[in-house]
mmCIF file of C-alpha atoms in Angstrom:
data_model
loop_
_atom_site.group_PDB
_atom_site.id
_atom_site.type_symbol
_atom_site.label_atom_id
_atom_site.label_comp_id
_atom_site.label_asym_id
_atom_site.label_seq_id
_atom_site.Cartn_x
_atom_site.Cartn_y
_atom_site.Cartn_z
ATOM 1 C CA MET A 109 193.189 15.285 105.985
ATOM 2 C CA SER A 110 195.039 14.492 108.782
ATOM 3 C CA GLN A 111 194.079 10.900 110.178
ATOM 4 C CA LYS A 112 192.153 10.245 114.128
ATOM 5 C CA TYR A 113 193.373 6.965 115.302
ATOM 6 C CA TRP A 114 191.137 5.937 117.934
ATOM 7 C CA GLU A 115 193.944 5.479 120.546
ATOM 8 C CA ASP A 116 194.004 9.979 120.427
ATOM 9 C CA VAL A 117 190.141 10.319 120.375
ATOM 10 C CA ASN A 118 188.839 11.209 123.449
ATOM 11 C CA ILE A 119 184.802 11.271 124.828
ATOM 12 C CA ASP A 120 183.624 15.582 124.265
ATOM 13 C CA ASP A 121 186.199 16.227 121.664
ATOM 14 C CA ALA A 122 185.532 19.149 119.292
ATOM 15 C CA LEU A 123 184.890 19.024 115.319
ATOM 16 C CA ASP A 124 186.013 22.773 113.883
ATOM 17 C CA ALA A 125 182.679 23.831 113.008
ATOM 18 C CA VAL A 126 181.770 24.152 109.222
ATOM 19 C CA GLU A 127 180.110 26.926 107.677
ATOM 20 C CA LYS A 128 177.833 25.545 104.492
ATOM 21 C CA MET A 129 175.644 27.861 101.974
ATOM 22 C CA PRO A 130 172.848 25.841 100.866
ATOM 23 C CA THR A 131 171.966 27.100 97.031
ATOM 24 C CA THR A 132 169.240 26.241 94.768
ATOM 25 C CA ASP A 133 171.697 25.315 92.288
ATOM 26 C CA LEU A 134 173.776 23.395 94.469
ATOM 27 C CA ALA A 135 170.703 21.813 95.435
ATOM 28 C CA ILE A 136 169.992 20.640 91.979
ATOM 29 C CA ASP A 137 173.186 19.624 90.555
ATOM 30 C CA PHE A 138 173.618 17.288 94.272
ATOM 31 C CA PHE A 139 170.742 14.980 92.544
ATOM 32 C CA GLY A 140 171.624 15.952 88.416
ATOM 33 C CA ARG A 141 170.332 18.644 86.947
ATOM 34 C CA ASP A 142 168.441 16.028 83.830
ATOM 35 C CA ASN A 143 167.025 14.047 87.390
ATOM 36 C CA PRO A 144 164.010 14.686 88.691
ATOM 37 C CA THR A 145 164.169 16.456 91.987
ATOM 38 C CA ASN A 146 161.462 18.089 94.316
ATOM 39 C CA PRO A 147 160.245 21.291 92.367
ATOM 40 C CA ALA A 148 160.598 23.009 96.337
ATOM 41 C CA PHE A 149 164.112 22.779 95.758
ATOM 42 C CA SER A 150 164.074 25.029 93.066
ATOM 43 C CA ASP A 151 161.321 27.033 93.437
ATOM 44 C CA ILE A 152 160.449 29.356 96.252
ATOM 45 C CA GLU A 153 156.799 28.872 95.471
ATOM 46 C CA ALA A 154 156.879 25.794 95.820
ATOM 47 C CA GLY A 155 158.797 25.841 99.061
ATOM 48 C CA LYS A 156 156.219 27.719 100.536
ATOM 49 C CA ARG A 157 153.673 25.339 99.735
ATOM 50 C CA LEU A 158 155.279 23.496 101.893
ATOM 51 C CA GLY A 159 155.041 25.386 104.470
ATOM 52 C CA VAL A 160 158.730 26.186 104.059
ATOM 53 C CA GLY A 161 159.508 29.632 103.726
ATOM 54 C CA GLY A 162 161.408 29.664 100.524
ATOM 55 C CA ALA A 163 163.377 26.730 97.772
ATOM 56 C CA LEU A 164 164.084 23.847 100.480
ATOM 57 C CA VAL A 165 167.283 22.586 100.785
ATOM 58 C CA PRO A 166 167.396 19.298 100.535
ATOM 59 C CA GLY A 167 167.342 16.713 103.250
ATOM 60 C CA MET A 168 170.117 14.099 100.952
ATOM 61 C CA LEU A 169 171.822 17.001 100.225
ATOM 62 C CA LYS A 170 172.777 17.714 104.342
ATOM 63 C CA ILE A 171 173.760 14.039 105.473
ATOM 64 C CA ALA A 172 175.789 13.887 102.586
ATOM 65 C CA TRP A 173 177.025 16.833 103.887
ATOM 66 C CA MET A 174 177.351 16.162 107.668
ATOM 67 C CA THR A 175 179.204 12.569 106.174
ATOM 68 C CA GLN A 176 181.403 14.101 104.574
ATOM 69 C CA TYR A 177 181.624 16.699 107.348
ATOM 70 C CA VAL A 178 182.748 13.132 109.484
ATOM 71 C CA ASN A 179 184.311 11.208 106.723
ATOM 72 C CA ASP A 180 187.539 14.074 106.989
ATOM 73 C CA TRP A 181 187.461 14.965 110.283
ATOM 74 C CA ALA A 182 188.100 10.447 110.346
ATOM 75 C CA GLY A 183 190.602 10.748 107.792
ATOM 76 C CA PRO A 184 191.231 8.267 104.857
ATOM 77 C CA ALA A 185 191.758 5.370 107.305
ATOM 78 C CA SER A 186 188.085 5.355 109.147
ATOM 79 C CA HIS A 187 185.117 3.371 107.955
ATOM 80 C CA LEU A 188 181.428 5.890 108.647
ATOM 81 C CA ALA A 189 179.622 2.213 109.193
ATOM 82 C CA SER A 190 176.179 4.574 110.041
ATOM 83 C CA ILE A 191 174.543 8.205 109.762
ATOM 84 C CA ARG A 192 170.972 8.623 111.639
ATOM 85 C CA VAL A 193 169.907 12.097 111.527
ATOM 86 C CA ALA A 194 166.692 13.632 112.439
ATOM 87 C CA TYR A 195 165.105 16.573 110.667
ATOM 88 C CA ARG A 196 164.260 19.016 113.118
ATOM 89 C CA ARG A 197 163.125 21.596 111.046
ATOM 90 C CA PRO A 198 163.012 22.897 107.410
ATOM 91 C CA ASP A 199 166.235 25.580 105.654
ATOM 92 C CA VAL A 200 165.781 27.658 103.844
ATOM 93 C CA ALA A 201 168.199 28.039 100.425
ATOM 94 C CA ASP A 202 170.225 31.127 100.570
ATOM 95 C CA ARG A 203 170.643 31.111 104.412
ATOM 96 C CA ALA A 204 173.993 29.452 105.831
ATOM 97 C CA LEU A 205 174.358 26.121 107.201
ATOM 98 C CA THR A 206 177.111 25.760 110.180
ATOM 99 C CA LEU A 207 178.247 22.192 110.444
ATOM 100 C CA SER A 208 179.436 21.561 114.186
ATOM 101 C CA GLY A 209 179.929 17.579 115.772
ATOM 102 C CA ARG A 210 181.290 16.194 119.470
ATOM 103 C CA VAL A 211 182.531 12.988 119.684
ATOM 104 C CA VAL A 212 180.121 11.420 122.380
ATOM 105 C CA ASP A 213 181.542 7.723 122.861
ATOM 106 C CA LYS A 214 184.496 5.692 121.569
ATOM 107 C CA ARG A 215 184.274 1.820 121.818
ATOM 108 C CA SER A 216 185.790 -1.707 120.554
ATOM 109 C CA GLU A 217 182.888 -3.914 119.425
ATOM 110 C CA GLY A 218 185.543 -7.391 118.595
ATOM 111 C CA ASP A 219 188.497 -6.001 116.534
ATOM 112 C CA LYS A 220 186.383 -3.052 115.887
ATOM 113 C CA LYS A 221 187.235 0.537 117.290
ATOM 114 C CA ILE A 222 183.711 3.373 117.169
ATOM 115 C CA VAL A 223 183.911 6.368 118.038
ATOM 116 C CA GLU A 224 180.098 7.693 118.092
ATOM 117 C CA LEU A 225 179.635 11.472 117.735
ATOM 118 C CA GLU A 226 176.744 13.857 117.531
ATOM 119 C CA VAL A 227 177.620 16.294 114.962
ATOM 120 C CA VAL A 228 174.345 18.920 113.925
ATOM 121 C CA THR A 229 173.509 21.824 111.341
ATOM 122 C CA ILE A 230 172.446 25.406 112.919
ATOM 123 C CA ALA A 231 171.144 27.783 110.832
ATOM 124 C CA GLU A 232 170.067 30.945 112.595
ATOM 125 C CA GLY A 233 170.974 29.751 115.665
ATOM 126 C CA GLN A 234 168.760 27.339 115.691
ATOM 127 C CA PRO A 235 169.553 23.007 115.731
ATOM 128 C CA SER A 236 167.747 22.124 111.498
ATOM 129 C CA VAL A 237 169.392 18.712 111.896
ATOM 130 C CA ARG A 238 170.833 16.280 114.601
ATOM 131 C CA GLY A 239 172.870 13.625 113.625
ATOM 132 C CA ASN A 240 174.507 10.692 115.304
ATOM 133 C CA VAL A 241 177.405 9.111 113.451
ATOM 134 C CA ALA A 242 179.403 6.218 114.100
ATOM 135 C CA VAL A 243 183.187 6.225 112.151
ATOM 136 C CA GLU A 244 185.491 3.342 113.073
ATOM 137 C CA LEU A 245 188.678 4.103 112.852
ATOM 138 C CA PRO A 246 192.181 2.425 113.052
ATOM 139 C CA SER A 247 194.682 2.321 116.177
ATOM 140 C CA ARG A 248 197.696 3.691 116.278
ATOM 141 C CA PRO A 249 200.533 1.838 114.269
ATOM 142 C CA MET B 245 139.415 19.270 120.557
ATOM 143 C CA GLU B 246 138.402 18.066 117.247
ATOM 144 C CA ASP B 247 137.251 14.748 116.923
ATOM 145 C CA GLU B 248 140.034 12.887 114.886
ATOM 146 C CA GLN B 249 139.931 9.203 113.865
ATOM 147 C CA SER B 250 142.934 7.035 112.956
ATOM 148 C CA LEU B 251 144.314 7.680 109.485
ATOM 149 C CA ILE B 252 146.255 4.529 109.001
ATOM 150 C CA THR B 253 143.887 1.702 107.880
ATOM 151 C CA ASP B 254 144.328 -2.472 108.376
ATOM 152 C CA ALA B 255 145.825 -2.429 105.173
ATOM 153 C CA HIS B 256 148.486 0.292 105.378
ATOM 154 C CA ARG B 257 149.370 -1.944 108.019
ATOM 155 C CA ALA B 258 149.637 -5.283 106.069
ATOM 156 C CA LEU B 259 153.152 -3.177 103.817
ATOM 157 C CA ILE B 260 155.151 -3.205 106.613
ATOM 158 C CA GLY B 261 158.083 -5.948 106.224
ATOM 159 C CA VAL B 262 156.743 -7.121 102.770
ATOM 160 C CA LYS B 263 159.199 -6.529 100.666
ATOM 161 C CA SER B 264 159.655 -5.244 96.725
ATOM 162 C CA ALA B 265 160.584 -7.163 94.458
ATOM 163 C CA PRO B 266 164.066 -6.743 93.517
ATOM 164 C CA VAL B 267 165.348 -3.419 91.500
ATOM 165 C CA THR B 268 168.589 -2.693 89.771
ATOM 166 C CA VAL B 269 170.949 0.349 90.524
ATOM 167 C CA THR B 270 174.275 0.717 89.416
ATOM 168 C CA VAL B 271 177.322 2.612 91.442
ATOM 169 C CA LYS B 272 177.663 5.235 88.776
ATOM 170 C CA GLU B 273 180.911 7.005 87.734
ATOM 171 C CA GLU B 274 179.053 9.794 87.197
ATOM 172 C CA ASP B 275 177.262 10.056 89.918
ATOM 173 C CA ALA B 276 180.435 9.860 92.023
ATOM 174 C CA ARG B 277 182.395 12.351 90.691
ATOM 175 C CA ARG B 278 179.368 15.016 90.176
ATOM 176 C CA MET B 279 178.107 15.058 94.014
ATOM 177 C CA CYS B 280 182.244 14.979 95.006
ATOM 178 C CA GLU B 281 182.522 18.190 93.075
ATOM 179 C CA VAL B 282 179.197 19.874 94.704
ATOM 180 C CA LEU B 283 180.526 18.703 97.933
ATOM 181 C CA GLY B 284 183.892 20.059 97.261
ATOM 182 C CA ASP B 285 185.469 16.590 98.512
ATOM 183 C CA SER B 286 188.533 16.232 98.055
ATOM 184 C CA ASP B 287 188.621 13.185 100.120
ATOM 185 C CA PRO B 288 191.572 10.753 98.362
ATOM 186 C CA ARG B 289 189.749 7.769 98.945
ATOM 187 C CA TRP B 290 187.146 9.245 96.153
ATOM 188 C CA ALA B 291 189.486 10.188 93.682
ATOM 189 C CA ALA B 292 189.162 9.680 89.769
ATOM 190 C CA GLY B 293 190.546 6.724 89.343
ATOM 191 C CA THR B 294 190.111 4.441 93.038
ATOM 192 C CA GLY B 295 186.902 2.897 91.892
ATOM 193 C CA MET B 296 185.529 3.710 95.192
ATOM 194 C CA ALA B 297 182.346 5.347 95.465
ATOM 195 C CA PRO B 298 181.208 7.987 98.426
ATOM 196 C CA PRO B 299 179.208 6.794 100.910
ATOM 197 C CA TYR B 300 176.487 9.692 99.976
ATOM 198 C CA VAL B 301 176.262 8.476 96.805
ATOM 199 C CA ILE B 302 173.638 6.505 98.024
ATOM 200 C CA ALA B 303 171.406 10.032 97.702
ATOM 201 C CA ALA B 304 171.655 8.574 93.387
ATOM 202 C CA PHE B 305 169.968 5.848 93.888
ATOM 203 C CA GLY B 306 166.414 6.705 94.678
ATOM 204 C CA GLY B 307 166.086 6.911 98.664
ATOM 205 C CA ARG B 308 163.034 6.442 99.079
ATOM 206 C CA PRO B 309 160.908 3.644 97.557
ATOM 207 C CA SER B 310 157.768 4.383 95.549
ATOM 208 C CA ARG B 311 156.111 1.355 94.698
ATOM 209 C CA ASN B 312 155.015 -0.559 97.960
ATOM 210 C CA MET B 313 154.475 2.866 99.530
ATOM 211 C CA PRO B 314 151.325 4.554 100.421
ATOM 212 C CA PHE B 315 150.375 8.425 100.105
ATOM 213 C CA ILE B 316 148.708 8.639 102.827
ATOM 214 C CA LEU B 317 148.143 12.244 103.184
ATOM 215 C CA PRO B 318 148.711 14.780 100.409
ATOM 216 C CA ASN B 319 152.179 16.549 100.529
ATOM 217 C CA GLY B 320 155.117 14.770 102.417
ATOM 218 C CA LEU B 321 159.000 16.316 104.010
ATOM 219 C CA LEU B 322 161.805 13.493 104.836
ATOM 220 C CA THR B 323 162.200 14.011 108.728
ATOM 221 C CA GLN B 324 164.465 11.074 109.324
ATOM 222 C CA GLN B 325 167.569 8.841 107.523
ATOM 223 C CA GLU B 326 169.614 6.532 108.347
ATOM 224 C CA TRP B 327 171.918 5.640 105.761
ATOM 225 C CA LYS B 328 174.168 2.075 107.058
ATOM 226 C CA VAL B 329 177.795 1.422 104.993
ATOM 227 C CA SER B 330 179.181 -2.588 105.355
ATOM 228 C CA ARG B 331 181.616 -1.684 102.759
ATOM 229 C CA PRO B 332 182.388 1.029 100.535
ATOM 230 C CA PHE B 333 180.868 1.496 96.937
ATOM 231 C CA ARG B 334 182.746 0.213 93.994
ATOM 232 C CA ILE B 335 182.268 2.035 91.025
ATOM 233 C CA GLY B 336 180.795 0.038 88.145
ATOM 234 C CA GLU B 337 179.071 -1.933 90.547
ATOM 235 C CA SER B 338 175.590 -3.317 90.016
ATOM 236 C CA LEU B 339 172.959 -3.594 93.478
ATOM 237 C CA GLN B 340 169.796 -4.855 94.282
ATOM 238 C CA ALA B 341 167.636 -3.126 95.780
ATOM 239 C CA VAL B 342 164.923 -4.571 98.159
ATOM 240 C CA SER B 343 162.733 -2.207 100.000
ATOM 241 C CA TYR B 344 159.990 -2.212 102.347
ATOM 242 C CA VAL B 345 157.895 -0.417 104.859
ATOM 243 C CA PHE B 346 159.371 -0.160 108.203
ATOM 244 C CA ASP B 347 156.955 1.302 110.305
ATOM 245 C CA ILE B 348 153.700 3.703 110.100
ATOM 246 C CA ARG B 349 152.787 5.911 112.586
ATOM 247 C CA GLU B 350 150.277 8.694 113.341
ATOM 248 C CA ARG B 351 151.227 12.244 115.642
ATOM 249 C CA LEU B 352 148.128 14.776 116.390
ATOM 250 C CA GLY B 353 149.217 18.582 116.875
ATOM 251 C CA GLY B 354 153.009 19.417 115.948
ATOM 252 C CA ARG B 355 153.471 22.057 113.210
ATOM 253 C CA TYR B 356 151.819 19.473 110.525
ATOM 254 C CA GLY B 357 148.913 18.579 112.535
ATOM 255 C CA HIS B 358 147.662 15.332 112.096
ATOM 256 C CA SER B 359 150.308 13.172 110.319
ATOM 257 C CA ILE B 360 151.651 9.985 109.175
ATOM 258 C CA LEU B 361 154.742 9.287 109.556
ATOM 259 C CA LEU B 362 155.525 6.660 106.847
ATOM 260 C CA THR B 363 159.343 4.718 107.536
ATOM 261 C CA THR B 364 161.100 2.890 104.866
ATOM 262 C CA SER B 365 163.552 0.641 104.159
ATOM 263 C CA THR B 366 165.372 0.191 100.973
ATOM 264 C CA ASP B 367 168.974 -2.942 101.000
ATOM 265 C CA TYR B 368 170.975 -2.852 98.744
ATOM 266 C CA LEU B 369 173.113 -6.335 98.046
ATOM 267 C CA ASP B 370 175.822 -7.169 95.745
ATOM 268 C CA ALA B 371 175.904 -10.122 93.597
ATOM 269 C CA GLU B 372 177.073 -12.393 96.177
ATOM 270 C CA GLY B 373 174.312 -11.389 98.226
ATOM 271 C CA HIS B 374 175.905 -9.444 100.775
ATOM 272 C CA LEU B 375 174.636 -6.316 102.235
ATOM 273 C CA VAL B 376 176.815 -3.324 100.962
ATOM 274 C CA GLY B 377 174.353 -0.782 102.375
ATOM 275 C CA SER B 378 170.884 0.168 103.378
ATOM 276 C CA ALA B 379 168.856 3.157 103.923
ATOM 277 C CA LEU B 380 166.546 3.986 106.026
ATOM 278 C CA THR B 381 163.684 6.906 105.563
ATOM 279 C CA THR B 382 160.937 8.290 107.391
ATOM 280 C CA LEU B 383 158.783 10.901 105.449
ATOM 281 C CA THR B 384 156.188 12.619 107.506
ATOM 282 C CA GLN B 385 153.166 12.734 105.451
ATOM 283 C CA PHE B 386 150.822 15.625 105.877
ATOM 284 C CA ASP B 387 147.898 17.761 104.988
ATOM 285 C CA PRO B 388 149.063 21.695 104.704
ATOM 286 C CA LYS B 389 145.076 22.557 105.100
ATOM 287 C CA ARG B 390 145.431 21.010 108.651
ATOM 288 C CA ALA B 391 149.386 21.849 109.228
ATOM 289 C CA THR B 392 149.464 24.890 111.662
ATOM 290 C CA GLY B 393 153.204 25.703 110.802
ATOM 291 C CA GLY B 394 153.898 26.066 114.632
ATOM 292 C CA LYS B 395 157.023 23.849 116.253
ATOM 293 C CA ASP B 396 157.114 20.749 115.762
ATOM 294 C CA GLU B 397 159.641 20.508 119.480
#
């Protein structure tokens, strides 16, 4: 895990894409097996009743993955200040998701150095979640 | 075109901005460890012994308040979400969660037919009353009998 410095980041920089496989087990384990969750996260028929083609991938799992994705890129001296996502299409369990992102803005707010990124999950060639993330980066020493 | 009447009443609108009584949530080490393990997150900031939890531990707090939250239509899907984090969550700290309805809108047409877009917000405050984080969640409520199944865009 390397550190990004504000001075070294440019608008339109792309993040390396990462693939994730959202299984039903992963969805249940994320929330904890003893904690109640939406039955559609593990039950294909419950997902279909919601109009999804199978078990539903929890939105919280996807936003957590996006958070981790940006933190991995930004490095341990960064601070993720906000993430805002729109779940455009439901994702179905056991279908791979690809995370990709790019820098869309960099700015100073007082003594804070902020980089804004667009992050998207792609499922079967279509974006399913679109997000904007603001992360504070350190200046190069 | 079918004559659609608003499903949002004055009673629903009156809920906007009304804050709940605070509920105590605790940043549990078991939640942080489990979530890191499930995601394969090896970020040294959240490693055992650092006393820090990853920002997504907010998902373990119960992101959508059940109280003060009107269920106008029978089914719901999470359609928008925002997390803001002022400082890292600390393992073992207790936070006061205060929730309120941020907005209620409705939409005609689209994938879910006549749907309700309910946005709720929860602020998490530390023992000194400082805002540590917040979660804004939009739940699209719909009746599956009226959903078209078409594309949303």
